[in-house]
Amino acid sequence: MDAYDEGSHARHGRTGPGGPDDPASPSAPPGSDVPSSSDTPPLSDVPSSSDTPPTPDADPPPPTPPPEPRTGVAALSLPYRIAAAVALGTVAVVVCAHLGMTFLHVAPANTVSKKHAETIEDWIYPEFEQNWKLFAPNPLQQNISVQVRAEVLTPDGGVRTTGWYDLSAEDGRAIDGNLLPSHTQQNELRRAWDFFVATHDGEDRPVGIRGTLAESYLRRIMVMRLGRSDAAGPGGVVDQIQVRSRTTEVPPPEWSEEKVSTKPVYRTLPWWSVPQDEARGGIG
């Protein structure tokens, strides 16, 4: 049979099974350096990633920042922190107590305020007394000025009486044009007089223990103010004082038809003796 015979018994040449043209037989192109399976090194000889030396261009890890310094109370030592905590706690208790007393004072009468009325009044008066006249149905429509004069013992043994000092006018001049007037200039004299009027009857007699306290409080303010004005003079001593109020109605606006009297009304109190420990400045 011819070698090129295409029969079923023909011999297979280079194009037969296993030849270079057989798809099942992979072959590398000529000149290729791909190693065969017999040339592949075993897995144990392949270097792992852990054995790879670090590259010289790798960045070093960032440095750890130092801890933030302590500030405020945390920077104090333990004894000072304890002292600060005690001080803050004390202030908080006092503030809460003051707010509670003030609330009970201005709130309508209730069981608690009636039971502890004396304690509440001792706390509020006279420094923390509340004045709600601005919100009353008929706001205050009067100008009230408080005036004082004194009997002075002179160095030669004589007695002289000073003129009237208008203390309210002095406070008014100190407040006019002052962007930040003091609490004393605005309220001390006015509140002291309101306290006195509220605790005395029409005959200027004190009503209860608060009336005596109001009289003593007003007297001390008067003597201190006279001392600032040097009313006694060189070597003189204030022996007695007399206080009066001058009340005038606020004139109505021009468009109003209301008619009021502008004549001043005076309320003059009796002479008060000044204790020796107060005579040279108001406070012993």
Coordinates of C-alpha atoms in Angstrom, one line a residue:
M1 CA 0.0 0.0 0.0
D2 CA 1.3 3.4 -0.9
A3 CA 2.5 5.6 2.0
Y4 CA 0.4 8.4 0.9
D5 CA -2.7 6.3 0.8
E6 CA -5.6 7.9 2.7
G7 CA -7.2 4.7 3.7
S8 CA -7.9 3.6 7.3
H9 CA -4.8 1.5 7.4
A10 CA -2.5 4.3 6.1
R11 CA 0.5 5.2 8.3
H12 CA 0.4 8.5 10.1
G13 CA 3.1 10.9 9.3
R14 CA 4.0 14.2 10.8
T15 CA 0.4 15.3 10.6
G16 CA -0.8 12.3 12.5
P17 CA -1.6 12.0 16.2
G18 CA 1.2 13.1 18.3
G19 CA 2.6 15.2 15.5
P20 CA 3.3 18.9 15.6
D21 CA 0.0 19.7 14.0
D22 CA -2.0 17.8 16.6
P23 CA -4.0 20.2 18.8
A24 CA -3.5 17.9 21.7
S25 CA 0.3 18.2 21.6
P26 CA 1.3 21.7 22.8
S27 CA 4.6 22.8 21.6
A28 CA 6.6 26.0 22.1
P29 CA 7.6 28.1 19.2
P30 CA 11.1 27.7 18.1
G31 CA 13.7 29.7 20.1
S32 CA 11.4 29.8 23.2
D33 CA 13.0 29.7 26.7
V34 CA 9.9 28.4 28.5
P35 CA 11.1 25.5 30.7
S36 CA 9.4 22.3 30.5
S37 CA 7.7 20.6 33.4
S38 CA 10.8 18.5 34.0
D39 CA 12.8 21.7 34.5
T40 CA 10.5 23.5 37.0
P41 CA 12.1 23.6 40.5
P42 CA 10.2 22.1 43.4
L43 CA 8.0 24.4 45.5
S44 CA 10.3 24.0 48.5
D45 CA 13.1 25.8 46.5
V46 CA 10.9 28.9 45.7
P47 CA 11.6 31.8 48.0
S48 CA 8.6 32.9 50.1
S49 CA 7.5 36.6 50.6
S50 CA 8.7 36.4 54.2
D51 CA 12.2 35.7 53.0
T52 CA 12.2 38.7 50.7
P53 CA 14.5 41.5 52.0
P54 CA 12.9 44.9 52.5
T55 CA 13.3 47.4 49.8
P56 CA 15.6 50.3 50.7
D57 CA 13.0 52.8 49.5
A58 CA 10.3 51.9 52.1
D59 CA 9.2 54.8 54.4
P60 CA 9.8 54.3 58.2
P61 CA 6.7 54.3 60.5
P62 CA 5.6 57.7 61.8
P63 CA 6.8 58.6 65.3
T64 CA 4.2 58.3 68.1
P65 CA 3.0 61.9 69.2
P66 CA 3.7 62.8 72.8
P67 CA 0.7 62.8 75.2
E68 CA -1.2 66.0 75.5
P69 CA -0.3 68.0 78.7
R70 CA -3.1 68.2 81.4
T71 CA -4.8 71.5 81.8
G72 CA -7.3 73.0 84.3
V73 CA -8.3 71.1 87.4
A74 CA -6.8 67.8 86.0
A75 CA -3.3 69.4 86.1
L76 CA -3.6 69.9 89.9
S77 CA -2.4 67.4 92.4
L78 CA -4.8 65.2 94.3
P79 CA -5.2 67.4 97.4
Y80 CA -5.8 70.5 95.3
R81 CA -8.4 68.7 93.2
I82 CA -10.2 67.6 96.3
A83 CA -10.2 71.2 97.6
A84 CA -11.5 72.5 94.2
A85 CA -14.3 69.9 94.2
V86 CA -15.3 70.9 97.7
A87 CA -15.3 74.6 96.8
L88 CA -17.4 74.0 93.7
G89 CA -19.8 71.8 95.7
T90 CA -20.2 74.5 98.3
V91 CA -20.8 77.2 95.7
A92 CA -23.4 75.0 94.0
V93 CA -25.2 74.4 97.3
V94 CA -25.3 78.1 98.2
V95 CA -26.6 79.1 94.7
C96 CA -29.3 76.5 94.9
A97 CA -30.3 77.6 98.4
H98 CA -30.5 81.2 97.3
L99 CA -32.6 80.4 94.2
G100 CA -34.9 78.4 96.4
M101 CA -35.3 81.1 99.0
T102 CA -35.9 83.7 96.3
F103 CA -38.5 81.5 94.6
L104 CA -40.4 81.0 97.9
H105 CA -40.2 84.7 98.6
V106 CA -41.8 85.8 95.3
A107 CA -44.1 82.9 94.8
P108 CA -47.7 82.9 96.2
A109 CA -48.1 81.9 99.8
N110 CA -47.9 78.1 100.2
T111 CA -47.4 75.6 102.9
V112 CA -43.6 75.7 102.7
S113 CA -43.3 79.5 102.6
K114 CA -45.7 79.8 105.6
K115 CA -43.8 77.2 107.7
H116 CA -40.4 78.7 107.0
A117 CA -41.4 82.4 106.7
E118 CA -39.0 83.7 109.3
T119 CA -36.0 81.8 107.7
I120 CA -36.9 83.1 104.3
E121 CA -37.2 86.7 105.5
D122 CA -33.9 86.5 107.3
W123 CA -32.3 85.4 104.1
I124 CA -33.9 87.8 101.7
Y125 CA -34.1 91.1 103.7
P126 CA -32.7 93.6 103.1
E127 CA -30.1 92.8 100.4
F128 CA -32.1 90.5 98.2
E129 CA -35.6 92.0 98.5
Q130 CA -37.6 91.9 95.2
N131 CA -39.4 94.9 93.9
W132 CA -42.2 94.3 91.4
K133 CA -43.6 97.8 91.1
L134 CA -42.7 98.0 87.4
F135 CA -45.1 95.2 86.6
A136 CA -47.9 96.4 88.9
P137 CA -51.3 97.5 87.4
N138 CA -50.4 101.1 88.4
P139 CA -46.6 101.5 88.1
L140 CA -44.9 104.0 90.3
Q141 CA -45.6 107.5 89.0
Q142 CA -43.7 109.6 91.6
N143 CA -40.2 111.0 92.0
I144 CA -39.0 110.3 95.6
S145 CA -35.8 111.9 96.9
V146 CA -34.3 111.1 100.3
Q147 CA -32.6 113.9 102.2
V148 CA -30.8 114.1 105.5
R149 CA -29.4 116.6 107.9
A150 CA -27.4 116.3 111.1
E151 CA -26.6 117.9 114.4
V152 CA -22.9 118.1 114.9
L153 CA -20.9 118.5 118.0
T154 CA -18.2 121.0 117.3
P155 CA -14.7 120.8 118.9
D156 CA -15.4 123.9 121.0
G157 CA -18.4 122.1 122.7
G158 CA -21.1 123.7 120.6
V159 CA -23.8 122.2 118.5
R160 CA -24.7 123.1 114.9
T161 CA -27.3 121.9 112.5
T162 CA -26.3 121.2 108.9
G163 CA -28.5 121.9 105.9
W164 CA -30.4 119.2 104.0
Y165 CA -28.3 116.9 101.9
D166 CA -30.2 115.6 98.9
L167 CA -28.7 112.1 98.6
S168 CA -31.0 111.0 95.8
A169 CA -29.8 113.9 93.7
E170 CA -26.2 113.0 94.4
D171 CA -26.8 109.5 93.2
G172 CA -28.6 110.8 90.1
R173 CA -25.6 113.0 89.1
A174 CA -23.3 110.0 89.6
I175 CA -25.5 107.8 87.3
D176 CA -26.0 110.4 84.5
G177 CA -23.6 109.7 81.7
N178 CA -22.2 106.6 83.4
L179 CA -22.4 103.6 81.2
L180 CA -21.8 101.2 84.1
P181 CA -23.2 102.7 87.3
S182 CA -22.7 100.7 90.4
H183 CA -25.4 98.8 92.2
T184 CA -24.9 101.1 95.2
Q185 CA -25.5 104.2 93.3
Q186 CA -28.7 102.8 91.7
N187 CA -30.4 100.9 94.4
E188 CA -28.9 101.2 97.9
L189 CA -30.6 104.4 99.0
R190 CA -33.9 103.7 97.2
R191 CA -34.2 100.2 98.6
A192 CA -33.3 101.3 102.1
W193 CA -36.1 103.9 102.0
D194 CA -38.7 101.4 100.5
F195 CA -37.7 98.9 103.2
F196 CA -38.3 101.5 105.9
V197 CA -41.6 102.6 104.6
A198 CA -42.9 99.0 104.3
T199 CA -42.0 98.2 107.9
H200 CA -43.4 101.4 109.6
D201 CA -46.8 102.7 110.2
G202 CA -48.2 106.2 109.5
E203 CA -46.7 107.4 112.8
D204 CA -43.2 106.2 111.8
R205 CA -43.3 103.5 114.4
P206 CA -41.6 100.2 113.6
V207 CA -43.8 97.2 113.0
G208 CA -42.1 94.1 114.3
I209 CA -38.5 93.2 114.4
R210 CA -38.1 94.0 110.7
G211 CA -39.0 97.7 111.4
T212 CA -36.2 98.0 113.9
L213 CA -33.8 96.4 111.4
A214 CA -34.9 98.8 108.6
E215 CA -34.4 101.8 110.9
S216 CA -30.9 100.7 111.8
Y217 CA -30.0 100.0 108.2
L218 CA -31.2 103.4 107.0
R219 CA -29.5 105.3 109.8
R220 CA -26.1 103.7 109.0
I221 CA -26.4 104.6 105.4
M222 CA -27.2 108.2 106.3
V223 CA -24.2 108.5 108.6
M224 CA -21.9 107.0 106.1
R225 CA -23.1 109.3 103.4
L226 CA -22.7 112.3 105.7
G227 CA -19.1 111.1 106.5
R228 CA -18.3 111.0 102.8
S229 CA -19.5 114.6 102.4
D230 CA -17.5 115.7 105.5
A231 CA -20.7 117.2 107.0
A232 CA -19.2 117.2 110.5
G233 CA -16.2 119.3 109.5
P234 CA -12.7 119.2 111.1
G235 CA -12.9 117.7 114.6
G236 CA -16.7 117.5 114.5
V237 CA -18.9 114.5 115.5
V238 CA -22.4 113.7 114.2
D239 CA -24.6 113.4 117.2
Q240 CA -28.1 113.1 115.6
I241 CA -29.6 112.8 112.2
Q242 CA -33.0 113.5 110.7
V243 CA -34.3 112.0 107.5
R244 CA -37.1 113.2 105.2
S245 CA -38.5 112.3 101.8
R246 CA -39.6 114.7 99.1
T247 CA -42.3 113.2 96.8
T248 CA -43.5 114.9 93.6
E249 CA -45.9 113.5 91.0
V250 CA -44.5 112.7 87.5
P251 CA -46.0 115.2 85.1
P252 CA -48.4 113.6 82.5
P253 CA -47.4 113.8 78.8
E254 CA -48.5 116.8 76.8
W255 CA -51.2 114.9 74.9
S256 CA -52.9 113.7 78.2
E257 CA -55.8 115.5 79.8
E258 CA -54.8 114.2 83.2
K259 CA -54.2 116.9 85.8
V260 CA -51.9 116.3 88.8
S261 CA -50.4 118.5 91.5
T262 CA -46.7 119.2 91.1
K263 CA -46.4 120.5 94.7
P264 CA -43.9 118.4 96.7
V265 CA -45.0 116.4 99.7
Y266 CA -42.5 115.9 102.6
R267 CA -42.4 113.1 105.1
T268 CA -40.0 114.1 107.9
L269 CA -38.9 111.5 110.4
P270 CA -38.0 112.3 114.1
W271 CA -34.4 112.8 115.1
W272 CA -32.3 109.7 115.6
S273 CA -29.4 109.6 118.0
V274 CA -26.2 108.2 116.5
P275 CA -24.4 105.5 118.5
Q276 CA -20.9 106.4 119.4
D277 CA -19.4 103.5 117.4
E278 CA -21.2 104.8 114.3
A279 CA -20.7 108.5 114.8
R280 CA -17.3 108.7 112.9
G281 CA -18.3 106.9 109.7
G282 CA -21.4 104.9 110.0
I283 CA -19.9 101.5 111.0
G284 CA -18.2 100.8 114.3

